[in-house]
Amino acid sequence: MSTFWSAWVMFLVVLNLGITFFLFLWAPRVKIPVLPDGTTGHVWAHGALRESVRKLPTWWIGFSASMFLWGFIYLALYPGFGAFKGLLGWTSGAQLEQQVRVNDALREPILQRVRAGTVEALAGDAQVTAIGHTLFQENCAACHGSTGRGNTVLGAPNLVDDDWLYAGDGETILTSILDGRRGVMPAWGGALGREGVNQVAAYVLSLGGSEAPEDWVAAGQTHYATLCVACHGADGHGNPVLGAPNLTDDIWLYGGDFARIAETIRDGRAGEMPSLRARLGEDQARIIAAWVYAQSHAAAGNPPVDSSMDSPDGEPSSGAQPHEAG
Ligand code: HEC
Ligand code: HEC
């Protein structure tokens, strides 16, 4: 602080304290004219109210005096009187540093475990998964739902059912979080036409054992063999390298009714999981991966989440509002 501003602040402090002190001494002594009925003679609200004269209560005077005194003590101990640093040498920066050190000391043992252990091992560490759960709510719930059961509008998969687009081991889950994923399902509406799309959709339904018109299924199978096997496999079990889902297990990214499947085939899909490396860093990503692993592999530790909290079709629950980035 420059000398000028320091002097200016000192001047303001002295002025304010001076005015306060003056009022404090002057107010109790000031003579208010009192009429014989004990009022000042001021009449308010057309005669309904008359202004009485009362002494300041003693407790109020005592309280004000002690506050006044405290003002001096404060200015002596802490920064406030211009550039004077206060006798205690307190600064907000030093206090922050001190609190950060305390916090780091609390975090350190947990972070050491996080850095040393595999995701699978961390999934059994209740302290780590509790933090992971909170971080999941903050960073993932907007898309995957507050209990991790996914969202068929965004194509964000259920993360707690131990069914995976990529794979369910700790390292693969961690890679999904750090680097993101993008599943690309091409659009076939142009190549197949409306009828062809219906046929192959019927065939996809039949793969999971659902009822579908037989002639559509037969024609659909031919289309499937030429257009779809490359990614979804001859038996429809998918391909974890491409993130092409298993079409036979009745678990659906985008919904498993005929209309949704036909829509997927006609228009294609490109579900995108953003890369969260920059936002989370390695440590936090490992902590969240441990929570996801624990939820999806119940044997690893925590019991699975309460499935009654998200609606069954995977719509985002009320807890899954989009979260501000940052
Ligand atoms: C913007 C929405 C969005 C956010 C935020 C998001 N995800 Fe995802 N996530 C997706 C989508 C969409 C996919 C599917 C990607 C695909 O189709 O290939 C996905 C895929 C995944 C997968 C792969 C699942 C599998 O079956 O292999 C994992 C694991 C995952 N997300 C975990 C997380 C975690 C943990 C977080 C928070 C740190 C998170 N995601 C945040 C949208 C999101
Ligand atoms: C280039 C590889 C590729 C080809 C070829 C392909 N798919 Fe896909 N398919 C994918 C991927 C990747 C996804 C996941 C999309 C996402 O993550 O958003 C997907 C998703 C789907 C889904 C949605 C599954 C769900 O769980 O909601 C259906 C249905 C589907 N494909 C059917 C087909 C059919 C039928 C064909 C052939 C006409 C086909 N796919 C051809 C890669 C492919």
XYZ file of C-alpha atoms and ligand atoms in Angstrom, residues 152 154-157 163 165-166 181-188 192 196-197 200-201 203-205 207 220 223-232 239 242-247 249-256 260-266 268-272, ligand 2:
106
model
C -30.939 -43.756 -23.002
C -27.684 -39.529 -24.430
C -26.680 -43.145 -24.910
C -24.701 -42.962 -21.656
C -24.380 -46.583 -20.544
C -22.147 -55.089 -18.848
C -19.172 -51.544 -24.217
C -15.400 -51.563 -23.802
C -14.882 -42.677 -25.750
C -16.753 -42.208 -28.953
C -18.854 -45.023 -30.337
C -19.713 -44.494 -33.987
C -22.647 -46.349 -35.420
C -23.076 -45.348 -39.072
C -26.507 -44.355 -40.448
C -28.059 -47.003 -42.699
C -31.370 -49.837 -46.632
C -34.671 -52.616 -45.088
C -34.322 -50.734 -41.804
C -32.854 -55.530 -39.925
C -34.431 -54.000 -36.781
C -33.631 -59.264 -36.927
C -31.853 -57.363 -34.119
C -34.900 -57.877 -31.888
C -31.226 -61.819 -31.658
C -32.959 -58.662 -42.028
C -28.672 -57.309 -44.484
C -27.051 -57.938 -41.129
C -24.583 -60.421 -42.601
C -23.359 -57.868 -45.123
C -23.588 -54.589 -43.255
C -23.358 -55.224 -39.541
C -21.176 -58.242 -38.774
C -17.959 -56.269 -39.191
C -18.687 -54.398 -35.981
C -21.372 -56.308 -34.081
C -16.861 -55.700 -30.249
C -14.971 -50.429 -31.268
C -17.437 -50.076 -28.434
C -20.017 -51.828 -30.621
C -22.628 -53.124 -28.202
C -23.820 -56.668 -27.743
C -27.223 -56.813 -29.457
C -28.423 -59.298 -24.153
C -31.470 -57.040 -23.914
C -29.328 -54.232 -22.485
C -29.765 -51.114 -24.589
C -27.861 -47.882 -24.804
C -30.678 -46.121 -26.648
C -33.700 -48.208 -25.734
C -34.784 -51.641 -26.937
C -35.809 -46.903 -31.045
C -33.818 -49.712 -32.641
C -35.074 -48.756 -36.091
C -34.183 -45.123 -35.370
C -30.656 -46.148 -34.325
C -30.183 -48.134 -37.520
C -31.698 -45.482 -39.809
C -26.861 -43.865 -36.734
C -25.528 -42.890 -33.308
C -22.371 -41.308 -31.956
C -22.413 -41.511 -28.195
C -19.587 -39.418 -26.829
C -18.642 -49.299 -37.963
C -19.110 -50.247 -36.968
C -20.595 -50.511 -36.947
C -21.385 -51.014 -37.939
C -20.959 -51.403 -39.361
C -22.699 -51.140 -37.389
N -22.722 -50.723 -36.090
Fe -24.304 -50.685 -34.848
N -23.194 -49.760 -33.475
C -21.856 -49.493 -33.563
C -21.427 -48.771 -32.402
C -20.017 -48.298 -32.101
C -22.596 -48.573 -31.625
C -22.671 -47.809 -30.307
C -23.031 -46.376 -30.653
C -22.819 -45.449 -29.529
O -22.026 -45.761 -28.634
O -23.424 -44.354 -29.546
C -23.663 -49.230 -32.306
C -24.967 -49.278 -31.844
C -25.954 -50.010 -32.411
C -27.267 -50.200 -31.861
C -27.771 -49.615 -30.552
C -27.595 -50.622 -29.450
C -28.103 -50.148 -28.121
O -27.667 -50.735 -27.131
O -28.917 -49.210 -28.051
C -27.955 -51.015 -32.722
C -29.368 -51.483 -32.551
C -27.067 -51.297 -33.804
N -25.868 -50.680 -33.590
C -27.408 -52.078 -34.875
C -26.630 -52.164 -36.014
C -27.078 -52.763 -37.237
C -28.409 -53.428 -37.432
C -26.065 -52.606 -38.142
C -26.062 -53.010 -39.593
C -27.110 -52.446 -40.388
C -24.993 -51.946 -37.471
N -25.374 -51.678 -36.191
C -23.790 -51.645 -38.057
C -21.023 -49.852 -34.570
C -21.432 -50.319 -35.796
